Amino acid sequence: MKRESSPLELDLPSALEQVNNLCNDCGACVKNCAFLQKYGSPGQLAKELADGSAANLSRAYECSLCGLCTTLCPQGCDPSGMFFQARRQANADLGDDKRHGVLRNYEAQGTSPRFTWYALPQDCDTIFFPGCNIPGSRPEIVKLLFQHMQQVIPNLGVVMDCCCKPSHDLGRTDFFREMFGELRSYLLDNGIKKVLCACPNCFKVFSMYGGGLETEMVYALLDANELPQAEKVTGEVCVHDPCPLRNESAVHEAARSILRKKGLKIAPQRRERKKTLCCGEGGAVPCMAPDLAKKWPEIRVKDIQGRPLVTYCAGCALFLGRHTPTHHLLDIIYKPKETLDGRVKPAPSPITYWNRIQLKKWFQRNLPAEAARERSLPYGASGESAGGAGFKGALFAFAGGLLCGFKKIK
């Protein structure tokens, strides 16, 4: 696949120049985005961001970074890229915002020895990278999925780790480079050529920064081979394409093909595929502007007109599920009838932390590895304390998970 250019090679002045030169305030993006409706067009915001004030830079944390504005712009503007560069500048100038503390600690746990496990069998050149959310919310499905993929790739390895997209999107550039760079180097040094992702955000990170590694979503592999055995169902559903995958037409098709093979009809929507909406969770906006975050699911609920919603992102399933019945594609694959009947309930936080530890132990028992490790790195480049992944960090992440697990968006 064609690898996207790295946003980390750009900076805020170049992003501002691009928008200033191209934006004509046509409104194509503004009418589809609550953030822009609140603050103004990209052209207007570019002029305000140019002053470098803390207030204007911090405003970028209310953008979901979903990329819809960039997709819709008839002039070729990249407003989403501009807001990402503003976040990087804000973090460089102002440091970490305490309102993102729970998210940073969640990431610190995901990269700590407690939750990480790398298991590479002999002659392994492909690994399964399940991400953070699915192992916690659906550990049994992760086991079944891994065993099914082993039938196609006998020497398949697994890497339980965090891709550090939270830090990437928060503008913590040095920390992201250090952590993801070490992960990538380890895989390449051990002969890994391909990464199979279950999480759209992990796919995005590996696609953009995993030079030397081929990246594929597991749904393409599943669709290209015989699906796991499970009953077929009937009915009509709407598909929510996760915004990190808005430009991945092959993944869109694979997801829909799987649903059709399960016996389901797919209702067309105006806002799907390249024009899909953010679920509301993107860019950590709920931490800063919950009023803006809830606008996205409100639009989605109106669009689907009471039909069940299926997505292939665990975060989207959780966030949208607070507003309308939303199912994960993996649940449809393995337990289609129970899922559509509303009887499949993914584990809530903080049980997810326990599940991730137990899943790690399962892999340790069941996957012989020629190369294996837990990740143990200092958090030096970002100034993050290594203690953030220790006992206090775990307690903070656990408490934050408990709060988030029961919190409802009103």
XYZ file of C-alpha atoms in Angstrom:
410
model
C 0.000 0.000 0.000
C 1.065 3.565 -0.597
C 2.404 5.147 2.557
C 1.201 8.602 3.513
C 3.664 11.431 4.047
C 4.548 12.099 7.674
C 2.862 15.062 9.384
C 5.861 15.148 11.718
C 7.954 16.428 8.821
C 5.799 19.580 8.658
C 5.292 22.477 11.057
C 2.664 25.052 11.950
C 3.960 27.899 9.701
C 3.836 25.678 6.616
C 0.349 24.427 7.514
C -0.881 27.991 8.053
C 0.567 29.063 4.720
C -1.193 26.211 2.918
C -4.593 27.112 4.365
C -4.088 30.858 3.915
C -3.237 30.347 0.252
C -6.145 28.043 -0.567
C -9.102 28.685 1.747
C -11.756 30.945 0.177
C -14.289 30.636 3.034
C -16.723 28.681 0.852
C -18.242 26.996 3.901
C -18.162 23.419 2.570
C -16.367 22.223 5.701
C -18.004 24.569 8.194
C -21.540 23.326 7.604
C -20.440 19.776 8.441
C -18.411 20.476 11.589
C -19.555 21.788 14.988
C -15.990 22.835 15.860
C -15.743 25.103 12.802
C -19.268 26.386 13.360
C -18.171 27.429 16.852
C -14.875 29.084 15.924
C -14.978 30.028 12.233
C -13.663 28.892 8.881
C -10.165 27.407 8.462
C -9.054 30.617 6.770
C -10.192 32.693 9.730
C -8.631 30.305 12.213
C -5.331 30.293 10.313
C -5.071 34.043 10.845
C -5.820 33.668 14.549
C -3.363 30.793 15.010
C -0.611 32.895 13.462
C -0.379 35.017 16.624
C 0.850 31.986 18.583
C -1.203 32.810 21.670
C -1.914 30.056 24.176
C -5.670 30.521 23.862
C -5.700 30.131 20.095
C -3.266 27.202 20.035
C -5.177 25.335 22.755
C -8.364 25.694 20.733
C -7.004 23.013 18.400
C -7.625 20.417 21.118
C -11.354 20.840 20.462
C -10.929 19.596 16.871
C -11.461 15.844 16.491
C -8.736 15.580 13.801
C -11.136 13.369 11.839
C -10.081 14.795 8.459
C -13.603 15.401 7.129
C -12.840 19.078 6.465
C -9.805 18.090 4.386
C -11.862 15.549 2.429
C -14.670 18.001 1.691
C -12.529 21.002 0.703
C -12.890 21.747 -3.025
C -9.694 23.830 -2.936
C -7.401 21.110 -1.589
C -6.981 22.687 1.856
C -5.824 20.573 4.780
C -7.424 22.222 7.835
C -7.155 19.013 9.863
C -3.394 19.034 9.292
C -3.244 22.646 10.435
C -5.017 21.855 13.703
C -2.683 18.911 14.293
C 0.336 21.184 13.837
C -1.278 23.685 16.231
C -1.503 20.913 18.825
C 2.184 20.120 18.381
C 3.042 23.788 18.852
C 0.739 24.036 21.867
C 2.429 21.077 23.519
C 5.891 22.467 22.782
C 4.938 25.874 24.218
C 2.587 24.915 27.036
C 3.378 21.301 27.923
C 0.823 18.635 28.765
C -2.686 19.644 29.763
C -3.846 18.034 33.022
C -7.256 17.342 31.451
C -5.564 14.696 29.301
C -4.019 13.018 32.353
C -6.249 9.941 32.369
C -5.566 9.345 28.675
C -1.801 9.710 29.146
C -1.857 7.242 32.019
C -3.956 4.804 30.005
C -1.278 4.936 27.329
C 1.502 4.581 29.907
C -0.123 1.394 31.174
C -0.458 0.087 27.622
C 3.295 0.421 27.046
C 4.357 -0.875 30.469
C 5.764 -4.329 31.340
C 2.473 -5.137 33.069
C 0.440 -5.151 29.860
C 2.926 -5.635 27.004
C 3.932 -8.953 25.490
C 5.865 -9.664 22.295
C 5.854 -13.295 21.106
C 7.532 -14.083 17.785
C 7.591 -17.789 16.813
C 10.367 -19.301 14.739
C 10.376 -17.980 11.127
C 7.753 -15.378 12.055
C 7.492 -12.477 9.605
C 3.897 -11.372 10.370
C 2.452 -10.224 13.689
C -1.037 -9.555 14.991
C -1.254 -6.172 16.728
C -4.646 -6.119 18.500
C -4.209 -2.698 20.127
C -5.421 -1.693 23.595
C -9.221 -1.636 23.448
C -10.242 -4.958 21.890
C -8.029 -7.129 24.177
C -9.720 -5.517 27.170
C -13.295 -5.435 25.931
C -13.297 -8.693 23.900
C -10.448 -10.958 25.078
C -12.166 -14.223 24.074
C -12.701 -12.944 20.547
C -9.015 -11.987 20.346
C -8.109 -15.594 21.163
C -10.512 -16.989 18.557
C -9.382 -14.481 15.944
C -5.718 -15.251 16.528
C -6.297 -19.003 16.280
C -8.298 -18.527 13.092
C -5.567 -16.425 11.499
C -2.990 -19.042 12.474
C -4.744 -21.384 10.031
C -3.726 -18.987 7.252
C -0.403 -17.856 8.773
C 1.007 -20.731 10.881
C 3.978 -18.726 12.189
C 1.887 -15.715 13.171
C 3.231 -13.749 16.125
C 1.517 -11.347 18.490
C 2.476 -7.970 19.921
C 0.422 -6.637 22.801
C 1.468 -3.003 23.066
C 0.175 0.521 22.500
C 0.959 2.349 19.259
C 0.980 5.654 21.207
C -1.505 7.394 18.922
C -2.903 9.276 21.950
C 0.441 11.016 22.431
C 0.749 11.526 18.685
C -2.593 13.314 18.499
C -1.929 15.324 21.644
C 1.169 16.760 19.979
C 3.664 14.944 22.234
C 5.993 14.477 19.302
C 9.251 13.529 21.037
C 7.532 10.951 23.213
C 5.700 9.433 20.258
C 8.857 9.254 18.157
C 10.763 7.560 20.965
C 8.100 4.988 21.801
C 6.813 4.077 18.362
C 10.307 4.259 16.909
C 11.572 1.682 19.407
C 8.600 -0.605 18.676
C 9.185 -0.371 14.926
C 12.933 -0.974 15.262
C 12.378 -4.084 17.377
C 10.012 -5.569 14.798
C 12.319 -4.849 11.879
C 15.380 -6.117 13.749
C 13.535 -9.407 14.350
C 12.564 -9.935 10.717
C 8.947 -8.778 10.858
C 7.607 -7.614 7.505
C 3.865 -7.317 8.031
C 1.541 -6.052 10.775
C -2.102 -7.139 10.990
C -4.106 -4.548 12.924
C -7.523 -4.881 14.535
C -7.661 -1.203 15.546
C -8.089 1.594 12.960
C -5.923 3.955 14.987
C -3.071 1.445 15.150
C -3.456 0.880 11.402
C -3.167 4.626 10.832
C -0.005 4.903 12.900
C 1.716 1.906 11.306
C 0.677 3.076 7.835
C 2.152 6.524 8.362
C 5.240 5.769 10.439
C 5.998 2.061 10.072
C 8.418 2.383 7.178
C 9.586 -1.086 6.120
C 6.457 -2.752 7.537
C 3.435 -3.651 5.428
C 0.209 -2.845 7.272
C -3.174 -4.517 6.820
C -6.455 -4.589 8.734
C -7.495 -8.064 9.856
C -10.836 -7.691 8.056
C -9.157 -7.829 4.661
C -7.515 -11.117 5.653
C -10.787 -12.513 7.009
C -12.722 -11.526 3.899
C -10.119 -13.071 1.595
C -10.354 -16.433 3.380
C -13.085 -18.582 4.856
C -14.820 -16.843 7.739
C -14.983 -18.459 11.178
C -17.932 -20.804 11.483
C -21.052 -19.146 12.905
C -24.714 -18.992 11.993
C -26.018 -16.533 9.424
C -28.523 -13.825 10.288
C -30.937 -11.565 8.456
C -31.748 -7.883 8.633
C -30.496 -4.490 7.536
C -27.728 -2.509 9.188
C -25.872 0.747 8.671
C -22.075 0.783 8.638
C -20.044 3.370 10.499
C -16.599 3.624 8.908
C -14.004 4.788 11.485
C -12.561 8.150 10.487
C -8.881 7.015 10.608
C -9.806 4.710 7.712
C -11.794 7.211 5.638
C -9.378 6.845 2.700
C -9.026 3.046 2.920
C -11.574 1.883 0.332
C -10.319 -1.718 0.439
C -11.119 -1.924 4.160
C -14.565 -0.397 3.578
C -15.289 -3.087 1.014
C -13.943 -5.918 3.186
C -16.157 -4.926 6.111
C -19.253 -4.767 3.929
C -18.399 -8.023 2.196
C -18.159 -9.790 5.565
C -21.543 -8.430 6.635
C -23.127 -9.625 3.396
C -21.594 -13.066 3.877
C -23.235 -13.154 7.297
C -26.596 -12.554 5.576
C -27.076 -8.856 6.319
C -28.209 -6.084 4.007
C -26.405 -2.761 4.170
C -28.376 0.464 4.052
C -26.675 3.223 2.038
C -25.862 6.470 3.824
C -24.842 9.929 2.749
C -22.055 10.065 5.323
C -20.001 6.906 4.854
C -16.661 5.731 3.483
C -14.546 8.816 2.609
C -17.262 11.112 3.973
C -17.754 9.253 7.228
C -18.197 11.134 10.491
C -16.118 10.974 13.641
C -17.858 9.006 16.387
C -17.167 11.894 18.778
C -14.263 10.335 20.657
C -11.597 11.341 18.125
C -8.750 13.630 19.056
C -9.549 13.275 22.788
C -12.147 16.016 22.354
C -14.368 14.658 25.180
C -11.600 15.639 27.617
C -11.763 19.284 26.541
C -15.130 19.950 24.913
C -17.776 17.282 25.616
C -20.402 19.562 24.088
C -18.653 19.295 20.716
C -17.927 15.583 21.096
C -21.610 14.721 21.446
C -22.559 16.575 18.240
C -21.121 13.812 16.065
C -23.237 10.924 17.429
C -26.316 13.137 17.319
C -25.876 13.479 13.546
C -25.172 9.780 13.134
C -28.315 8.806 15.069
C -30.434 10.955 12.754
C -28.799 9.422 9.677
C -29.446 5.771 10.530
C -33.158 6.241 11.270
C -33.410 3.555 13.924
C -31.383 0.880 12.129
C -28.665 -1.078 13.976
C -25.180 0.362 13.502
C -22.088 -1.759 12.839
C -18.540 -0.468 13.054
C -15.058 -1.970 13.061
C -13.543 0.229 15.765
C -13.961 -0.655 19.445
C -13.771 3.005 20.451
C -16.501 3.961 17.988
C -18.662 1.061 19.173
C -18.342 2.199 22.769
C -18.883 5.914 22.158
C -21.729 5.567 19.664
C -23.239 2.763 21.743
C -24.104 5.333 24.395
C -26.510 6.910 21.905
C -27.804 4.070 19.719
C -27.391 0.279 19.446
C -23.904 -0.163 17.951
C -22.146 -3.462 17.262
C -18.544 -4.315 16.509
C -17.884 -6.271 13.330
C -15.945 -8.917 15.274
C -18.996 -9.555 17.449
C -21.072 -9.998 14.283
C -18.504 -12.460 12.904
C -18.347 -14.691 15.974
C -21.735 -14.227 17.664
C -24.047 -12.732 15.023
C -27.457 -13.594 16.458
C -26.601 -12.804 20.070
C -24.998 -9.529 18.969
C -27.960 -8.309 16.936
C -30.312 -9.382 19.745
C -28.370 -7.116 22.103
C -27.106 -9.997 24.266
C -23.372 -9.444 23.679
C -21.973 -6.982 26.185
C -18.275 -6.079 25.822
C -16.459 -5.843 29.141
C -16.566 -2.349 30.654
C -13.682 -0.504 32.234
C -12.001 -1.185 34.655
C -12.557 -4.917 34.028
C -10.719 -4.335 30.742
C -7.411 -4.019 32.615
C -7.867 -7.432 34.219
C -8.817 -8.931 30.859
C -5.677 -7.608 29.198
C -3.461 -9.177 31.859
C -5.264 -12.505 31.554
C -5.008 -12.410 27.751
C -1.284 -11.760 28.037
C -0.955 -14.853 30.263
C -2.928 -16.885 27.710
C -0.499 -15.928 24.943
C 2.445 -16.712 27.205
C 1.049 -20.217 27.786
C -0.163 -20.960 24.271
C 2.228 -19.315 21.818
C 5.778 -20.714 21.761
C 8.138 -17.886 20.908
C 11.685 -17.789 19.619
C 11.847 -14.105 20.586
C 9.752 -12.722 23.435
C 9.781 -9.711 25.706
C 7.857 -7.337 27.907
C 8.453 -3.730 27.031
C 10.508 -1.757 29.527
C 11.614 1.709 28.519
C 12.409 4.954 30.290
C 10.017 7.754 29.451
C 12.898 10.130 28.896
C 12.360 12.003 25.655
C 9.022 13.435 26.700
C 9.923 14.168 30.286
C 7.249 11.660 31.344
C 8.093 9.949 34.600
C 8.678 6.233 34.373
C 6.566 6.056 37.522
C 3.571 6.931 35.398
C 3.455 3.272 34.451
C 4.053 2.078 38.001
C 1.648 1.303 40.831
C 0.367 4.842 41.220
C -0.045 5.143 37.471
C -1.947 1.863 37.370
C -4.204 3.032 40.190
C -4.834 6.331 38.379
C -5.583 4.563 35.105
C -7.836 2.078 36.931
C -9.767 4.891 38.636
C -10.003 6.796 35.365
C -11.221 3.682 33.610
C -13.857 3.180 36.294
C -15.053 6.740 35.829
C -15.097 6.534 32.032
C -16.728 3.123 32.069
C -19.822 4.398 33.847
C -19.910 7.948 32.515
C -22.696 8.744 30.082
C -22.655 11.633 27.670
C -25.676 13.794 28.377
